[in-house]
Coordinates of C-alpha atoms in Angstrom, one line a residue:
X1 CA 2.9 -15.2 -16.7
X2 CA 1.0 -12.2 -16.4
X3 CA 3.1 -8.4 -16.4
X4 CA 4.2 -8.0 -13.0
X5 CA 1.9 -4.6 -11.3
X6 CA 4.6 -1.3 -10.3
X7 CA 2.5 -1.0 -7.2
X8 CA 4.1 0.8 -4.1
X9 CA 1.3 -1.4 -2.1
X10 CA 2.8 -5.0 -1.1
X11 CA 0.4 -8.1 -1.1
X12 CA 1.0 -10.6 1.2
X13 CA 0.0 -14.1 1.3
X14 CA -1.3 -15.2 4.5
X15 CA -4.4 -16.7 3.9
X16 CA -3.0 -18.7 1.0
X17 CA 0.1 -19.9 3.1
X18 CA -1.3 -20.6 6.9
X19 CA -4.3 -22.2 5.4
X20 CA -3.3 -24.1 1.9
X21 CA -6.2 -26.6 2.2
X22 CA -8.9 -24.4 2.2
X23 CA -6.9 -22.6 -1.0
X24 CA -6.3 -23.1 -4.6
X25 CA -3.8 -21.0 -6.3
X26 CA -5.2 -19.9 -9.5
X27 CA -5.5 -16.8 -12.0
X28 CA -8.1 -14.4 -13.3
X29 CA -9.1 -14.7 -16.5
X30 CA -7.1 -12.4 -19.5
X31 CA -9.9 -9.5 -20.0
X32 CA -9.9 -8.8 -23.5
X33 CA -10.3 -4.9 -23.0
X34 CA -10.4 -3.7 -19.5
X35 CA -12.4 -0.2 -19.1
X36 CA -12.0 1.1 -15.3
X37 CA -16.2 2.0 -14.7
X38 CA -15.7 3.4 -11.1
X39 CA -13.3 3.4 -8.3
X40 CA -13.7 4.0 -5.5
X41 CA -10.7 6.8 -4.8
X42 CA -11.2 7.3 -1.1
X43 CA -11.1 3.6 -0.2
X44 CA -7.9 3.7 -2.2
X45 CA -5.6 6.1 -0.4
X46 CA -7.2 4.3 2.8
X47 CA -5.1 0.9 1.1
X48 CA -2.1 2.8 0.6
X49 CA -3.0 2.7 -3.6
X50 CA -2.1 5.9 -5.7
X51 CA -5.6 6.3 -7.6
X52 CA -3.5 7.8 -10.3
X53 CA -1.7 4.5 -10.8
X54 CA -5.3 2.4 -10.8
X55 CA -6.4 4.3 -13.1
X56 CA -3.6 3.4 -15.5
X57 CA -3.8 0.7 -17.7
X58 CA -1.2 -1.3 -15.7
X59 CA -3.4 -0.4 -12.4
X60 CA -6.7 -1.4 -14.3
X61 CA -5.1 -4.8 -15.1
X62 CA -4.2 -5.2 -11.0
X63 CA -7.7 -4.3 -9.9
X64 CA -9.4 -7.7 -12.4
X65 CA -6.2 -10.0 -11.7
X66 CA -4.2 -9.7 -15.0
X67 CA -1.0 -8.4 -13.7
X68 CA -0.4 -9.4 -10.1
X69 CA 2.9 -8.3 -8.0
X70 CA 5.4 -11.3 -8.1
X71 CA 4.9 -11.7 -4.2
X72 CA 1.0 -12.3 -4.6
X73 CA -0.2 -15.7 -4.0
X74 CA -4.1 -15.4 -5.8
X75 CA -5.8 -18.7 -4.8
X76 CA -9.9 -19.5 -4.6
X77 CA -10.9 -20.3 -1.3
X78 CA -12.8 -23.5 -0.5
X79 CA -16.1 -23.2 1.5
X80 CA -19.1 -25.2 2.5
X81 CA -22.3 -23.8 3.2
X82 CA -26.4 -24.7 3.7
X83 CA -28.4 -22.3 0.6
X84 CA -31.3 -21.9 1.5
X85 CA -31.0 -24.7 4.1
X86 CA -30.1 -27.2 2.1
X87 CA -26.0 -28.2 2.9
X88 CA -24.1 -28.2 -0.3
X89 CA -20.4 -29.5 1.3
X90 CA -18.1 -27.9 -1.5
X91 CA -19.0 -24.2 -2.6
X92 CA -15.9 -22.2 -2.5
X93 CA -15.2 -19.7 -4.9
X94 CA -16.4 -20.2 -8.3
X95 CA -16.0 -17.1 -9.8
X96 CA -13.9 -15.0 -7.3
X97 CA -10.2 -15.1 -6.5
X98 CA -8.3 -13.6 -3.4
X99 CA -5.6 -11.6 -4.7
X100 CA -3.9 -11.0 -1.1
X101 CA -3.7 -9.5 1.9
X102 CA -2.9 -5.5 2.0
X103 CA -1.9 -3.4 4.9
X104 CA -3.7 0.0 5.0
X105 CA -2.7 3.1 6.0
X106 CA -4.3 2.7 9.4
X107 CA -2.0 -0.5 9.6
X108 CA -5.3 -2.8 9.5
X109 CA -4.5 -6.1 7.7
X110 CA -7.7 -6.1 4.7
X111 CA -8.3 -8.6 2.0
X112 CA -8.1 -7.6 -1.5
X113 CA -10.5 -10.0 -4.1
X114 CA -12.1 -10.3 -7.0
X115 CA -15.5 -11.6 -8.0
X116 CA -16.5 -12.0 -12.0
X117 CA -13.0 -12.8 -12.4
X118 CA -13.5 -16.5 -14.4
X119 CA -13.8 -20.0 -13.6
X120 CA -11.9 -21.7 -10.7
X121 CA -12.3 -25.6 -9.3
X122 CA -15.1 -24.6 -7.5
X123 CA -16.8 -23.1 -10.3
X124 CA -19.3 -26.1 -11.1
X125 CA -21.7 -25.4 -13.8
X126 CA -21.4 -21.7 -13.7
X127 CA -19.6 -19.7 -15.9
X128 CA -17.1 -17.5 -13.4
X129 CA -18.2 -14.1 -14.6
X130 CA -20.7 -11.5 -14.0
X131 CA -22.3 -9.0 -16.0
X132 CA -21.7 -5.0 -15.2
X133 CA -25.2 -4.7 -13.4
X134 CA -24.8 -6.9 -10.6
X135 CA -21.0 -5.8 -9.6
X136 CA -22.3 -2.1 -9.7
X137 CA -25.0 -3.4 -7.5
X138 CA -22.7 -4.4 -5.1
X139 CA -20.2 -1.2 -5.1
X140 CA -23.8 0.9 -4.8
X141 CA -25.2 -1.4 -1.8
X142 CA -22.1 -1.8 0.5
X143 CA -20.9 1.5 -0.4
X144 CA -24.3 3.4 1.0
X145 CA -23.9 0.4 4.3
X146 CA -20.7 2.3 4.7
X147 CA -22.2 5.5 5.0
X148 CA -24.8 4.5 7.3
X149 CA -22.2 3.5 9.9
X150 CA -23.0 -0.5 9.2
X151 CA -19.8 -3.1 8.7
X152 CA -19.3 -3.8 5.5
X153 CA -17.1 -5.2 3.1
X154 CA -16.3 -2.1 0.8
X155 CA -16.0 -1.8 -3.2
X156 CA -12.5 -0.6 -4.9
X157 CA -13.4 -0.6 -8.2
X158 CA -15.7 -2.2 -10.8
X159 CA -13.7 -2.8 -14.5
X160 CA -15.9 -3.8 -17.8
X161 CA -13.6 -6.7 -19.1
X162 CA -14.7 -6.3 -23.1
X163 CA -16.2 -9.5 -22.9
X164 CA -20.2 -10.4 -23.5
X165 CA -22.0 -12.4 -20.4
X166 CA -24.9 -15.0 -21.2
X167 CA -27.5 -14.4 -18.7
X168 CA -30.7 -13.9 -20.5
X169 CA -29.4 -11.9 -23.1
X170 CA -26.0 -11.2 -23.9
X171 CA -24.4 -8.6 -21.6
X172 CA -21.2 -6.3 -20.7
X173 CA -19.0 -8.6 -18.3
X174 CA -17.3 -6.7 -15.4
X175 CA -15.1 -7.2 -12.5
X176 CA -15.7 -6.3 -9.4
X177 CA -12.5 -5.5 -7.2
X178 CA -13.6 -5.8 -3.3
X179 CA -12.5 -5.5 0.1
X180 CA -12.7 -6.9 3.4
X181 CA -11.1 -7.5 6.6
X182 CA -11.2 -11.2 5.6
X183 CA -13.4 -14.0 3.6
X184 CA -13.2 -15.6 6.6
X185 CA -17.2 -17.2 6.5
X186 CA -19.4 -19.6 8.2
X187 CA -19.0 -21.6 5.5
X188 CA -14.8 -21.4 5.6
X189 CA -15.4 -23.4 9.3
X190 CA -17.9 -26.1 7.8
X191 CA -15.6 -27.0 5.2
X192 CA -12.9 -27.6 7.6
X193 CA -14.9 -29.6 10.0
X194 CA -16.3 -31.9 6.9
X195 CA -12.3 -32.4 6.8
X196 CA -12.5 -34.3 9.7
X197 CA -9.0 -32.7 9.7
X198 CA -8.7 -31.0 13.3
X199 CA -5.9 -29.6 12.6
X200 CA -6.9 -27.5 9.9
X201 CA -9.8 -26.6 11.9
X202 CA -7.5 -25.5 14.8
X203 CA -5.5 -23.5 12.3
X204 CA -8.9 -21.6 10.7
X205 CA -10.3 -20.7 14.2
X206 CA -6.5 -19.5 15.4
X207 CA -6.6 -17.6 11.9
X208 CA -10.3 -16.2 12.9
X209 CA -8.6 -15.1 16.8
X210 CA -5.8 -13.3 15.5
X211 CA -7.2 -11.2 12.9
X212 CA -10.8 -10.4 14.0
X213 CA -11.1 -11.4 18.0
X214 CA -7.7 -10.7 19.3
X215 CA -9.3 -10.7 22.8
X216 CA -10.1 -14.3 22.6
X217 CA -7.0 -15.8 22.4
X218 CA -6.3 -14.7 26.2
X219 CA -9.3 -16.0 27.6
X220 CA -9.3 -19.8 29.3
X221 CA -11.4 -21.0 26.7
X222 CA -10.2 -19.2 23.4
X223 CA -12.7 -21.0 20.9
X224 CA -15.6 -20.7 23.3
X225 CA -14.2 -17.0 23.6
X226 CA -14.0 -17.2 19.2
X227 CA -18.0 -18.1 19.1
X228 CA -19.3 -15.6 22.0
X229 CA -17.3 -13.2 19.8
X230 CA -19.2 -14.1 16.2
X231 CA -22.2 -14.1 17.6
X232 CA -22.1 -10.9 19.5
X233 CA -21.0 -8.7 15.8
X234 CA -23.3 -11.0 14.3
X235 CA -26.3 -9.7 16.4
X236 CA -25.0 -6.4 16.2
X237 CA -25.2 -6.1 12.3
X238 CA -28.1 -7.9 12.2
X239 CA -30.0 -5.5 14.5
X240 CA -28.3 -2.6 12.0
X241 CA -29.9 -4.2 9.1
X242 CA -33.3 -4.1 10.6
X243 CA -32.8 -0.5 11.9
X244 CA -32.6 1.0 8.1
X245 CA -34.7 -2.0 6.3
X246 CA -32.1 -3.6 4.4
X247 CA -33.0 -7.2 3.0
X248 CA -29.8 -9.2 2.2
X249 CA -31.4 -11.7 0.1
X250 CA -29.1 -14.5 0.7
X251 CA -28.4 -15.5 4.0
X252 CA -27.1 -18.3 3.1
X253 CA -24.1 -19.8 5.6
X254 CA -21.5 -18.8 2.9
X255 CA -22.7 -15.5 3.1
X256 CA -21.9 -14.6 6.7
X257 CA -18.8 -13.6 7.7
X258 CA -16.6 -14.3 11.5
X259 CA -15.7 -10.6 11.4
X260 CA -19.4 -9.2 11.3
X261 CA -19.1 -7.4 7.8
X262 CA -22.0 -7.8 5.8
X263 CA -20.9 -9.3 2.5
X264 CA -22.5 -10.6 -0.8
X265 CA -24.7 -8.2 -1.7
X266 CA -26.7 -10.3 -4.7
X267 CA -30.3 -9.7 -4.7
X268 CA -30.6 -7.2 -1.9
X269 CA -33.0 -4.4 -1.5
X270 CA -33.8 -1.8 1.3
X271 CA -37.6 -2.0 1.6
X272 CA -39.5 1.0 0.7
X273 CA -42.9 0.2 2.3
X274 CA -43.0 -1.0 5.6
X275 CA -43.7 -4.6 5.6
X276 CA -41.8 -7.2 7.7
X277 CA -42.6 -10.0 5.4
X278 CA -40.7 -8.2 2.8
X279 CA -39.1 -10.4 0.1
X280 CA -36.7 -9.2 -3.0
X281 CA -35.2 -12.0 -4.2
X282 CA -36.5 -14.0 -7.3
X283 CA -35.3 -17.4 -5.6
X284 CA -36.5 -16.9 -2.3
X285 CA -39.6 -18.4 -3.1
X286 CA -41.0 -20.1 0.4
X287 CA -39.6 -15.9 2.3
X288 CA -36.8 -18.0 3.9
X289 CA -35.0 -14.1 3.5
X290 CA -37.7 -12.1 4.4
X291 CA -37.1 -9.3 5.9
X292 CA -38.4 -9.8 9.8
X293 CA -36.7 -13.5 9.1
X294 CA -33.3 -12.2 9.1
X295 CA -32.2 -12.5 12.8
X296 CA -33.7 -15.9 13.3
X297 CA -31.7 -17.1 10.2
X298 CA -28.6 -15.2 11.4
X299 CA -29.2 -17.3 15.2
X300 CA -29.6 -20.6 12.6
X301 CA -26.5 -19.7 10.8
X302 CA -24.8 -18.9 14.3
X303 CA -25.4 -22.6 15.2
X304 CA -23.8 -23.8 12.5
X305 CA -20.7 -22.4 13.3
X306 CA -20.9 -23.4 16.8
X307 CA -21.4 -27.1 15.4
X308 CA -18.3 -26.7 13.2
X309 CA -16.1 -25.6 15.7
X310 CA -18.0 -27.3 19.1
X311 CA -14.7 -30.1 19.0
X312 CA -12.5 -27.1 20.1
X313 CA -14.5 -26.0 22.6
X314 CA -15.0 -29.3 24.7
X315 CA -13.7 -32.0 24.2
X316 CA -16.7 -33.9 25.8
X317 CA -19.6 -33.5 23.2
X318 CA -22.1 -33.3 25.7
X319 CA -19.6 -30.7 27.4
X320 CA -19.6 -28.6 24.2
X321 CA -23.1 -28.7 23.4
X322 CA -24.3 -27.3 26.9
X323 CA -21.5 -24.1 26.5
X324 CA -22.6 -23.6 22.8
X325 CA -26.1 -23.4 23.7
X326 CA -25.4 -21.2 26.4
X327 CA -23.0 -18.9 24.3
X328 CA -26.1 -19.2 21.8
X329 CA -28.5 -17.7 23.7
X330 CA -27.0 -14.5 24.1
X331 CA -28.1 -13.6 20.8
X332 CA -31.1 -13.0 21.3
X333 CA -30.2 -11.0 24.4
X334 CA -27.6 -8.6 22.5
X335 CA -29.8 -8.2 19.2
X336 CA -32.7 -7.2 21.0
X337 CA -30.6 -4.4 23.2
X338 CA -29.2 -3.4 20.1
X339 CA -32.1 -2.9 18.2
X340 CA -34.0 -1.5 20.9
X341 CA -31.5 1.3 21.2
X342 CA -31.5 2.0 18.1
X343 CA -34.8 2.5 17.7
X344 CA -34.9 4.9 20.5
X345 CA -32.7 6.8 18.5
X346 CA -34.7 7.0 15.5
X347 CA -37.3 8.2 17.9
X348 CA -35.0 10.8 19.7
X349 CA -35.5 9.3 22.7
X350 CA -32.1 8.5 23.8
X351 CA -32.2 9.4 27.6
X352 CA -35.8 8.1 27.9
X353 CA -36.1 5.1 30.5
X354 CA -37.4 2.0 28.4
X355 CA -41.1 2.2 30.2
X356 CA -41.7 5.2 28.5
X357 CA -39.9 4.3 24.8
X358 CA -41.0 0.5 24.9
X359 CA -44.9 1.6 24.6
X360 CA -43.9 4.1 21.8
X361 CA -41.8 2.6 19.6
X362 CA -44.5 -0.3 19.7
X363 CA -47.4 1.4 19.0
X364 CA -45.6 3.4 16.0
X365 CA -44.5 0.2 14.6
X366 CA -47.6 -0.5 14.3
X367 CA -49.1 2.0 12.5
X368 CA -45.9 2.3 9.8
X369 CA -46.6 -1.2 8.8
X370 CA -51.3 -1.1 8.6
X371 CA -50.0 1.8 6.2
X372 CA -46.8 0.3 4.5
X373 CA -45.7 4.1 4.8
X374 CA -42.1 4.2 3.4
X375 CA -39.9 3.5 5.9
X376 CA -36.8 5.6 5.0
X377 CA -39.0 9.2 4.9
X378 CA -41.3 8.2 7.5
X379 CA -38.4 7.7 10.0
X380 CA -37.0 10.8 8.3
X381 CA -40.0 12.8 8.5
X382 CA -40.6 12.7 12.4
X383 CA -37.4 14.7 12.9
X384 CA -39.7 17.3 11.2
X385 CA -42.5 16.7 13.9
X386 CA -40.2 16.6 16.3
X387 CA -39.7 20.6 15.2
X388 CA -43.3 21.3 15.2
X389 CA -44.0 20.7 11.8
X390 CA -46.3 17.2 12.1
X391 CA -47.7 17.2 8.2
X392 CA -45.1 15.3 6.5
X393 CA -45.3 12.5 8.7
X394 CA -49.1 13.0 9.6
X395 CA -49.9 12.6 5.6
X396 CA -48.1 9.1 5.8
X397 CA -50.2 7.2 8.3
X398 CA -53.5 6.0 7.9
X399 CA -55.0 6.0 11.2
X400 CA -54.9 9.3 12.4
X401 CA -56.5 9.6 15.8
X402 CA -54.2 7.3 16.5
X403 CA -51.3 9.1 15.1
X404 CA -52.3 12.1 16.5
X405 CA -52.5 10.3 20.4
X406 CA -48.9 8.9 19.7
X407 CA -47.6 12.4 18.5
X408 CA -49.1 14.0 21.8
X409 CA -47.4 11.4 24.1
X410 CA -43.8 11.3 22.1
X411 CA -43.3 15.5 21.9
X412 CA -44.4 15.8 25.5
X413 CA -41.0 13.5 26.2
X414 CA -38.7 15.9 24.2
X415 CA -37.3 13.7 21.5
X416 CA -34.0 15.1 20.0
X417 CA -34.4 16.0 16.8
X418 CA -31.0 16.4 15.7
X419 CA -29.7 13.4 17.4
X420 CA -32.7 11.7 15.2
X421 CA -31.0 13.1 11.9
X422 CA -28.3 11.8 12.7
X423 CA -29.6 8.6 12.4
X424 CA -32.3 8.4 10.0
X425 CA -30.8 8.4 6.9
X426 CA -32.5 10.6 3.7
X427 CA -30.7 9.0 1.0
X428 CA -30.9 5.0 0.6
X429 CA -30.3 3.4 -2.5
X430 CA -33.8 3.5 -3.6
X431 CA -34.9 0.5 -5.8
X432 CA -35.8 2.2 -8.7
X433 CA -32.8 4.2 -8.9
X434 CA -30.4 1.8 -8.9
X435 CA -32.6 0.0 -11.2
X436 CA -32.5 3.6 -13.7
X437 CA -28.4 3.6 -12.7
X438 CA -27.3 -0.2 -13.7
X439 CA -29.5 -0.3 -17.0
X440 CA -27.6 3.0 -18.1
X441 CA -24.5 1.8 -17.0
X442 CA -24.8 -1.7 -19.3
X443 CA -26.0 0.1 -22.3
X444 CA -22.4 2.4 -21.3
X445 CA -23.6 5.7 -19.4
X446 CA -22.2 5.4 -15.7
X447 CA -23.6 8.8 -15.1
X448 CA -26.5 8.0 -13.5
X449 CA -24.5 6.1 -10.9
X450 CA -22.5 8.3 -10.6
X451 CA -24.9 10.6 -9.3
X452 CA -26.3 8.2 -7.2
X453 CA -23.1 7.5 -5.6
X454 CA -22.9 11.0 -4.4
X455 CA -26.2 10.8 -3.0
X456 CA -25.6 8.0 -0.9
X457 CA -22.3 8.4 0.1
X458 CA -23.4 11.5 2.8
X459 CA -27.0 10.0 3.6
X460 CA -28.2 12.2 6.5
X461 CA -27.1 15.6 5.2
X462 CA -30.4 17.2 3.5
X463 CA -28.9 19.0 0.6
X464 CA -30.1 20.7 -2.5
X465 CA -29.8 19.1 -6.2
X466 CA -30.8 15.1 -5.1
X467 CA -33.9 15.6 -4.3
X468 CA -35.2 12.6 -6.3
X469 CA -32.5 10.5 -4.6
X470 CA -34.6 11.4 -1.3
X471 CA -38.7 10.0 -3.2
X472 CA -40.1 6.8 -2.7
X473 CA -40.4 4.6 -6.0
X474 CA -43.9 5.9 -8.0
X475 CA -46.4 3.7 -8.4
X476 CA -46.0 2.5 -12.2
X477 CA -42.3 1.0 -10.5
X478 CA -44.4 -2.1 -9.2
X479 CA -43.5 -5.2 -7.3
X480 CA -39.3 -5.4 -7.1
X481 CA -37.2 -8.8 -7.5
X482 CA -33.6 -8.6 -7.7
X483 CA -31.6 -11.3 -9.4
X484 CA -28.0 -12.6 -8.0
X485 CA -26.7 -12.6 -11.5
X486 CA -25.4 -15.7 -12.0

């Protein structure tokens, strides 16, 4: 039995006790010499944690697993999901563990788990670790969504565990410590359908209701209610993703969440060039991922879940089919609004009547991607010619009669160009820097992430000293491909 943590925060149990058959208790791995690389101290005091205390060696060992508070239940979580399309009907965690359930300083109930932390049941072939890279990939990624306003499950900390990794080579294993409002996934709901225990899946979706769609459980049809409610975040974030070119990699049904966080960030990339057919990941061979894919795959993914949990909704299948469908097709409808809004904030062009922006934002989506001008500064740089000063965009775009036309038209309608900095980030995580970051950081120099970490972490305040943090990738940087690094 591990130590037992002095933490003044309590853990509680609940997934692990309303939901046994979808949990298997288990333990992390002993890390042979634990070295805390990075927490994350504001997210911390959020949880109610004293940062002093986890950055002790006894609050190290808490953030991987090794000394747990007698009260915790850790268990792996069993999941189903389709990868790339294909349904594999017993996932679950193979390398992760939920620790517990904390209650934050805000009094929001938020999941507290570990991935890299060592072989479970569900582990397969794999290994159940990870290597430093990829975790500090994930604490950069969802750490910079934060910043840029999207939902996100959040990194605490990432610890090197003193043991090597066989990937390729022979690397520095790490844990990464994350949290969320839940694990709650797709993939949780498929599992417990492929039960064929109704029960359970009763249980799940009443679990869903009560901690991430409160509203639902007053309406006449809760898990009608429960699916209207995952689709309509689920558009939302999807429409978020697209707004600031973010690529997920893996939108696999395991990898969506009920509560609308976006979560798993393996091989994922923000594009740099504009191009919708954008692909990062090494395995995404056939562009299932691509970029301008993601919302149909998110509406795929979205009809899974209604499948899982259609027997709640009617119990007539034909019944349940016709309100899933029609629940379904509000995706579309709520995506589109959301991401047409948003891009009439990009453009400053908030109080514009959609006859006037529709046209526009067209027409300059059109030019970006004949160019592939970077999306981040291009978006960036109209704020700029919003002011008057029309070069740093003007040098981006090819076609510049036509640019010149569009400029005319858009100043004439007084775009905002404060509100637009307010929403066109400067700082992303750009490929090559992260790149620069997680090799420094496995040959033991968290520095440069460091750096980048402040950079990211206030993404539409211009400021002196990050400059670089702010320039596309150079040329010699080539083609990207990100690796899930397993």
């Amino acid at each position: 039995m591990s130590e037992v943590a002095h933490s003044t925060v309590a853990f509680e149990g609940r997934f692990a006790r309303e939901l046994p058959e979808l949990a298997i208790p288990w333990r992390a791995e002993e890390a042979p010499d634990p070295q805390l690389l990075v927490l994350n101290q504001p997210l911390a005091v959020e949880l109610g944690f004293d940062p002093d205390f986890l950055r002790s060696p006894e609050g190290v060992r808490l953030l991987i697993g090794n000394a747990v508070p007698e009260e915790a239940t850790p268990v792996a979580q069993g999941y189903s999901g389709h990868q790339f399309g294909f349904y594999s009907p017993r996932l679950g965690d193979g390398r992760a563990l939920l620790l517990g359930e904390v209650v934050g300083a805000d009094g929001t109930l938020r999941d507290v788990h570990l991935k890299g932390s060592g072989r479970t049941p569900f582990a397969r072939n794999g290994d159940g670790l990870a290597a430093v890279g990829p975790m500090l990939r994930e604490y950069i990624v969802s750490e910079s969504m934060h910043a840029l306003n999207i939902p996100t499950t959040r990194s605490l900390a990432v610890v090197a565990t003193g043991r090597q990794v066989q990937r390729e080579t022979l690397l520095p294993g790490a844990v990464l410590t994350r949290v969320a409002s839940s694990h709650l996934r797709v993939g949780s709901f498929q599992y417990a359908r492929a039960s064929n225990d109704m029960d359970l899946l009763r249980r799940l979706a009443d679990h869903a209701i009560e901690r991430h769609h409160p509203s639902s459980a007053g309406e006449s049809n809760p898990y009608l209610a429960l699916l209207k409610g995952v689709i309509s975040v689920q558009a939302k974030l999807l429409a978020q993703w697209m707004l600031v070119g973010f690529v997920h990699g893996v939108m696999n049904t395991d990898n969506m969440t009920v509560s609308g966080e976006t979560i798993d960030y393996g091989p994922c990339a923000f594009m740099e060039g504009f191009d919708p057919v954008a692909v990062y990941s090494s395995i995404d061979e056939m562009g299932r991922y691509a970029y301008r894919n993601q919302p149909v795959i998110a509406e795929w993914n979205l009809a899974r879940f209604a499948e899982s949990i259609a027997v709640l909704i009617h119990e007539d299948e034909e019944q349940a089919v016709a309100l899933a469908v029609a629940a379904l097709n509000g995706f579309r409808k709520e995506y589109s609004a959301t991401w047409f809004n948003g891009m009439k904030a990009k453009l400053g062009l908030l109080e514009e009547i959609d006859a006037v922006a529709s046209p526009l934002v067209d027409e300059l989506l059109q030019l970006v991607q004949e160019t592939r001008a970077d999306y981040t500064s291009f978006f960036r740089s109209l704020s700029k010619a919003a002011r008057g000063e029309v070069e740093p965009a003007r040098r981006q775009i090819l076609d510049l009669a036509a640019f010149d036309s569009w400029l005319e038209r858009w100043r004439e309608v007084g775009p905002d160009a404060d509100a637009m900095d307010r929403v066109n980030p400067m700082y992303i995580p750009r490929n090559h820097l992260v790149e620069e970051a997680l090799a420094a950081a496995t040959e033991g120099d968290t520095g440069p992430t460091e750096q980048l970490l402040v950079a990211i972490s206030d993404p539409f305040s211009e400021r002196p000293g990050v400059e670089k943090y702010a320039e596309p990738a150079p040329e010699s940087f080539g083609p990207y491909r990100t690796f899930c690094g397993t």
